[in-house]
XYZ file of C-alpha atoms in Angstrom:
443
model
C 110.487 110.667 72.141
C 109.121 107.193 72.959
C 111.741 104.772 74.387
C 111.815 100.838 75.311
C 113.662 99.850 78.301
C 115.549 96.541 77.852
C 117.284 94.411 80.379
C 120.545 93.103 78.914
C 121.633 89.364 79.327
C 124.074 87.093 77.524
C 123.688 83.508 76.280
C 126.833 82.064 74.769
C 127.834 84.559 72.328
C 124.320 86.040 72.037
C 123.635 89.283 73.548
C 119.855 89.798 74.246
C 117.254 92.392 75.268
C 114.447 91.498 77.194
C 111.539 94.198 77.400
C 111.655 95.366 81.192
C 107.959 94.835 81.605
C 108.314 90.929 81.239
C 111.131 90.800 83.777
C 109.988 89.736 87.212
C 113.381 88.761 88.695
C 116.877 87.261 88.086
C 117.815 84.615 90.503
C 120.775 82.374 91.031
C 120.576 78.839 89.725
C 119.843 76.387 92.572
C 122.558 73.904 93.391
C 120.132 70.993 92.593
C 117.900 71.511 89.617
C 114.674 69.437 89.560
C 114.442 67.754 86.113
C 111.235 67.256 84.223
C 112.235 64.362 81.677
C 110.701 65.033 78.297
C 111.479 63.676 74.949
C 111.209 66.892 73.126
C 111.670 70.810 73.929
C 114.445 72.679 75.666
C 113.430 72.545 79.287
C 116.701 72.938 81.413
C 115.037 72.221 84.775
C 112.363 73.563 87.273
C 113.072 76.354 89.775
C 110.773 77.649 92.472
C 109.937 80.955 92.573
C 107.309 82.581 95.363
C 106.389 79.137 96.208
C 105.426 77.915 92.722
C 107.502 75.685 90.328
C 108.735 77.569 87.240
C 109.877 75.692 84.259
C 113.231 77.079 82.817
C 114.209 77.027 79.144
C 117.884 76.776 77.718
C 117.960 78.285 74.297
C 121.106 76.472 73.574
C 119.100 73.160 73.228
C 117.251 74.808 70.250
C 119.777 76.905 68.378
C 123.391 77.508 68.254
C 124.303 80.168 70.482
C 128.290 80.079 70.203
C 130.585 79.236 72.922
C 130.905 82.374 75.122
C 132.930 82.953 78.374
C 132.489 80.465 80.976
C 129.470 81.638 83.156
C 130.422 80.574 86.723
C 128.887 82.561 89.250
C 127.346 84.883 86.859
C 124.699 82.471 85.512
C 121.258 83.442 86.366
C 117.616 82.394 85.804
C 115.431 85.075 84.549
C 112.032 84.926 85.750
C 109.791 86.180 82.864
C 106.123 86.882 82.663
C 103.714 87.448 79.770
C 100.121 87.975 80.642
C 99.155 85.220 83.077
C 102.235 82.864 82.225
C 105.521 82.633 84.005
C 108.522 81.111 82.421
C 112.187 80.899 83.363
C 115.246 81.544 80.969
C 118.630 80.362 81.858
C 121.168 82.977 80.923
C 125.086 83.069 81.401
C 125.276 86.706 82.657
C 122.954 89.405 83.254
C 123.806 93.212 82.575
C 122.240 96.595 83.243
C 119.416 98.102 81.750
C 119.420 100.310 78.556
C 116.870 102.788 77.239
C 116.570 102.755 73.244
C 114.235 104.732 71.081
C 111.370 102.839 69.970
C 112.215 103.742 66.265
C 115.627 101.981 66.788
C 113.998 98.506 67.349
C 114.440 97.115 63.959
C 112.532 94.005 62.707
C 114.958 91.953 60.532
C 112.825 88.902 60.069
C 109.248 89.049 58.509
C 108.224 85.485 57.966
C 106.399 85.504 61.321
C 107.900 81.662 62.021
C 106.232 80.620 65.080
C 109.111 78.378 65.825
C 111.492 81.485 66.274
C 111.718 83.688 69.288
C 113.797 86.600 67.878
C 112.689 88.868 64.975
C 114.119 92.194 65.971
C 117.421 93.855 67.179
C 118.137 96.933 69.056
C 121.346 98.791 69.612
C 122.672 98.678 73.156
C 125.961 99.904 74.942
C 128.135 99.278 71.785
C 126.542 95.813 70.976
C 123.590 94.747 69.083
C 120.828 93.075 71.215
C 118.590 90.408 69.859
C 115.061 91.395 71.482
C 113.505 88.410 73.046
C 109.736 87.868 72.502
C 108.603 86.328 75.661
C 105.129 85.382 74.447
C 106.834 83.503 71.630
C 109.153 81.632 73.917
C 106.157 80.308 76.256
C 104.202 79.326 73.188
C 107.314 77.560 71.652
C 108.301 75.991 74.971
C 104.495 75.057 75.550
C 105.609 75.096 79.307
C 104.905 77.756 81.935
C 103.299 78.412 85.203
C 99.872 80.129 85.363
C 100.001 83.075 87.593
C 96.305 82.420 88.652
C 95.485 78.701 88.532
C 92.221 77.832 86.943
C 89.197 77.231 89.126
C 85.774 75.867 88.476
C 82.422 77.330 89.466
C 82.333 80.185 91.983
C 85.330 78.782 93.977
C 87.767 81.532 94.929
C 91.075 81.032 93.073
C 94.024 79.509 94.966
C 96.955 81.908 95.755
C 100.289 81.009 94.224
C 102.125 83.004 96.925
C 103.122 81.767 100.310
C 101.207 83.326 103.381
C 104.626 84.782 104.311
C 105.500 86.329 101.142
C 104.720 90.189 100.357
C 101.741 90.419 98.262
C 101.976 91.970 94.584
C 100.680 95.010 95.641
C 103.455 95.825 97.991
C 106.186 94.046 96.175
C 108.488 95.890 93.396
C 111.133 94.905 91.219
C 114.605 96.154 92.226
C 117.944 96.060 90.254
C 120.825 94.885 92.847
C 124.044 96.348 92.481
C 127.287 95.481 94.213
C 128.711 98.872 95.866
C 132.003 98.020 97.455
C 131.223 95.659 100.360
C 127.383 96.645 100.345
C 124.535 95.595 98.205
C 122.101 98.319 96.997
C 118.828 97.771 95.390
C 116.947 100.520 93.540
C 113.723 100.352 91.772
C 114.296 98.901 88.269
C 112.262 101.766 86.684
C 114.787 104.368 87.878
C 117.758 102.591 86.547
C 118.545 104.258 83.091
C 121.739 102.005 82.291
C 124.924 100.777 83.847
C 128.023 102.005 81.525
C 131.822 101.476 82.038
C 133.145 104.247 84.226
C 133.806 107.530 82.105
C 136.194 110.055 82.818
C 135.348 112.129 85.715
C 135.710 115.920 86.137
C 135.915 118.203 89.477
C 133.444 120.880 89.841
C 136.451 123.322 90.712
C 139.754 123.513 92.437
C 139.541 122.098 95.772
C 136.072 120.760 95.518
C 135.724 117.048 95.924
C 132.341 116.572 94.073
C 132.777 115.051 90.495
C 130.760 114.930 87.373
C 130.882 113.583 83.802
C 129.093 114.051 80.590
C 126.216 111.443 79.902
C 124.159 111.927 76.653
C 125.254 115.592 76.479
C 124.051 116.199 80.088
C 126.195 117.138 83.209
C 125.881 114.006 85.447
C 126.765 114.536 89.116
C 128.468 111.494 90.699
C 127.524 110.477 94.173
C 130.196 110.663 96.763
C 130.625 108.874 100.099
C 128.542 110.379 102.884
C 125.392 110.764 100.985
C 124.064 107.375 102.043
C 124.365 105.895 105.515
C 126.610 102.883 105.520
C 127.672 102.976 102.044
C 130.847 104.139 100.677
C 131.184 104.955 97.001
C 134.347 104.643 95.048
C 135.080 106.639 91.810
C 137.607 104.316 90.874
C 134.826 101.532 90.702
C 134.660 100.094 87.079
C 131.079 100.824 86.339
C 128.825 103.752 86.697
C 124.930 103.243 87.387
C 122.713 106.197 85.838
C 119.654 106.860 88.182
C 116.985 108.906 86.755
C 114.032 110.634 88.645
C 111.735 113.120 87.223
C 113.902 114.291 84.511
C 116.925 114.430 86.498
C 119.940 112.118 86.813
C 122.674 111.023 89.117
C 125.771 108.633 88.627
C 126.276 105.928 91.315
C 129.978 104.093 91.182
C 129.166 100.257 91.331
C 131.587 97.366 90.996
C 128.736 95.074 89.332
C 125.238 94.774 88.225
C 124.084 91.562 90.079
C 120.542 90.761 89.465
C 116.775 91.801 89.207
C 114.452 90.662 92.013
C 111.437 91.601 94.054
C 111.548 93.211 97.725
C 108.832 94.974 99.597
C 106.004 94.569 101.764
C 104.045 96.971 103.838
C 105.691 99.406 106.407
C 109.434 99.271 105.205
C 111.232 101.735 107.158
C 113.854 104.014 105.728
C 116.252 104.683 108.757
C 118.318 107.425 107.089
C 115.531 108.755 104.896
C 117.159 107.010 101.900
C 117.565 103.367 102.438
C 116.045 100.302 104.320
C 118.122 97.393 105.272
C 116.532 93.970 104.396
C 117.652 90.522 103.901
C 117.511 88.536 100.787
C 116.647 84.824 100.389
C 120.506 83.875 100.946
C 120.817 86.059 104.089
C 122.702 88.957 102.475
C 122.048 92.291 103.626
C 120.624 94.569 101.080
C 119.825 98.273 101.097
C 116.771 99.518 99.314
C 117.181 103.011 97.967
C 114.263 105.442 98.069
C 115.182 107.509 94.925
C 112.863 110.350 95.525
C 114.506 110.997 98.938
C 117.948 110.676 97.376
C 117.442 113.367 94.727
C 115.903 115.649 97.275
C 119.040 115.385 99.325
C 121.396 115.889 96.362
C 120.586 119.355 94.852
C 123.495 118.932 92.356
C 121.028 116.687 90.666
C 119.512 119.777 88.856
C 122.784 120.059 86.876
C 121.571 117.067 84.775
C 118.588 118.893 83.565
C 118.201 118.590 79.823
C 118.939 122.019 78.175
C 115.611 122.650 76.634
C 114.104 121.808 80.016
C 116.438 124.206 81.925
C 115.705 126.894 79.405
C 111.996 126.616 80.353
C 112.503 126.470 84.062
C 110.954 129.244 85.857
C 113.712 131.220 87.911
C 113.494 130.648 91.577
C 114.347 132.803 94.597
C 118.039 133.234 94.223
C 117.695 131.412 90.721
C 118.759 132.644 87.199
C 119.755 136.116 86.615
C 121.018 137.685 83.227
C 124.800 138.005 82.698
C 126.143 141.535 82.502
C 129.644 140.743 81.289
C 131.066 138.332 78.729
C 132.369 134.806 79.415
C 135.098 132.654 77.719
C 134.269 129.096 77.664
C 137.377 126.981 77.590
C 138.153 123.187 77.633
C 140.226 121.646 80.254
C 139.176 118.357 82.012
C 135.642 119.177 80.730
C 134.199 122.598 79.685
C 134.233 125.551 82.099
C 133.569 129.446 81.852
C 135.429 132.328 83.209
C 134.795 136.159 83.052
C 136.362 137.556 80.031
C 137.429 140.688 81.960
C 139.966 138.633 83.891
C 141.615 137.341 80.912
C 144.580 139.729 79.595
C 145.573 137.533 76.521
C 145.236 134.195 74.907
C 148.588 132.658 73.838
C 149.514 129.524 71.778
C 151.167 127.073 74.034
C 154.813 125.886 73.367
C 155.946 122.400 73.371
C 157.677 122.735 76.630
C 155.114 125.036 78.264
C 153.734 122.087 80.579
C 157.275 120.827 81.521
C 158.561 124.236 82.483
C 155.587 125.643 84.266
C 156.357 129.119 82.915
C 156.102 131.104 79.869
C 157.473 134.413 78.568
C 155.003 137.136 78.654
C 155.152 141.039 78.406
C 158.829 141.376 78.854
C 158.979 138.783 81.900
C 158.386 135.253 82.776
C 155.073 134.087 84.558
C 153.962 131.068 86.140
C 151.704 128.496 84.220
C 149.154 126.218 85.672
C 148.100 123.243 83.901
C 144.373 122.838 84.143
C 144.082 119.948 81.680
C 143.897 116.264 82.958
C 144.340 112.720 81.820
C 145.165 112.270 78.057
C 145.074 116.059 77.365
C 147.923 116.795 79.708
C 150.148 114.064 78.236
C 150.013 116.313 74.759
C 152.655 118.991 75.763
C 152.256 120.893 72.526
C 148.455 120.827 72.451
C 146.900 123.797 74.147
C 146.734 127.466 74.727
C 147.441 129.587 77.728
C 144.932 132.071 79.280
C 146.891 135.059 80.964
C 145.055 136.231 83.873
C 145.929 139.275 86.067
C 146.168 138.539 89.910
C 147.127 140.768 92.841
C 150.656 139.697 92.709
C 151.123 139.592 88.864
C 150.053 137.726 85.850
C 149.470 133.992 85.965
C 148.872 131.743 82.905
C 146.348 128.849 82.871
C 147.147 126.193 80.285
C 143.921 124.794 78.747
C 143.270 122.463 75.841
C 141.460 125.123 73.755
C 138.980 128.030 73.914
C 135.497 126.692 73.110
C 133.336 129.582 72.489
C 132.304 133.033 74.084
C 129.054 133.731 75.629
C 128.568 137.674 75.044
C 127.053 140.137 77.712
C 123.327 139.528 78.367
C 123.300 136.443 76.052
C 123.279 134.025 79.113
C 121.914 133.571 82.607
C 123.806 132.800 85.962
C 122.412 130.179 88.428
C 123.858 128.608 91.456
C 123.762 124.992 92.735
C 125.162 124.678 96.109
C 128.449 126.107 96.142
C 128.962 125.959 92.291
C 128.021 128.461 89.928
C 126.878 127.871 86.364
C 126.197 129.901 83.265
C 123.300 128.819 80.848
C 123.554 130.058 77.156
C 121.205 129.756 74.391
C 122.257 130.354 70.628
C 119.011 129.455 68.696
C 118.475 125.765 69.041
C 121.834 125.099 70.766
C 121.813 125.559 74.495
C 124.408 124.323 76.933
C 125.320 125.057 80.675
C 129.021 125.611 81.914
C 130.393 125.633 85.392
C 132.014 128.831 86.138
C 135.688 128.890 87.076
C 136.940 132.225 88.353
C 140.491 132.193 87.085
C 141.139 135.715 88.612
C 140.419 134.210 91.954
C 142.551 131.192 91.223
C 145.435 133.645 90.322
C 145.191 135.262 93.790
C 145.356 131.835 95.618
């Protein structure tokens, strides 16, 4: 399905989306803004970018954008390019990036008024984005910097890039993210979106690795130790979703700062994943090599789409057909356990979680609550899976039984130390992590 990638920004109360192919960089406004006095137009000022002056438009001088929150340090100048023209746009804040289906970009205005820069809208992270038409913005402002100055005769065109700046052939656009005390930059094309931190689940008891559900896919979340000198905090407020060759990883971040260019010949990656550089303000920034990162994190294969996973050829030690049935239950995410381990499924009483025990088969057995978060706050909600352990039966309190995967109706595969079962029922396909409740009952 064709999609459009938009960079999110805010001007006053207006949320806008800018097609990413037009975004060169997002920079902080200079302390002293050179002015270009004009009787008409909406020029806010002039900034320098790669040695060239760039006129900056302030849309609030043309239209009513409403009074949004104070921008403060969040204000940015978006450097935009359309063909050979470069123009700046002052915004109050820059968000992340969002992929929207091409068919969901809806044109609302059909008058082709040349004095307007918005004609279409698109959905984005719970809001409606006004899609900016950069060419119309440059036309209406009648102000821009030519990427390549015009020349006469056979004279070679003058360069607009200073001699010590990276050439355009080796300079890439990066999204800069705040990760704890560090700044991490990744190629803008690999950043799918930045979302509020969702609820995270563990891959199993005693396993530190976390994952969440994102667009109906299992999304492994990076943990401290994956990258040199960068500590990830799962309590961060945002999650950046990184994609590479059909796979995805989650990166806990504190803020999405800006879009800017880095690069140059011979950038070294000391730990194989990141290179440390300095930005124009002297801040250390770690450039991320996404291909190396994904090669280092095999759990990324968990994010494979169900249809892609079904089509993937089994590798050595890869998928094998199931020989017994599995129960899929919900408790802090979905998980599966061999049905042979489950003696009985009981409805939970209102006091089951509080008492941590339940009457069963003429006696009282221990109950372990596998639920988490808001589920665990509902004492009367759930079922108990009774599992026979070596020292007697143990009950596991879960939210509900989701489904059952019959014998030979699924396939098993391993990612690191975590096992999964993949099931297919016609067009419905899903993968569930395997939690061996019999082994937990023996612990």
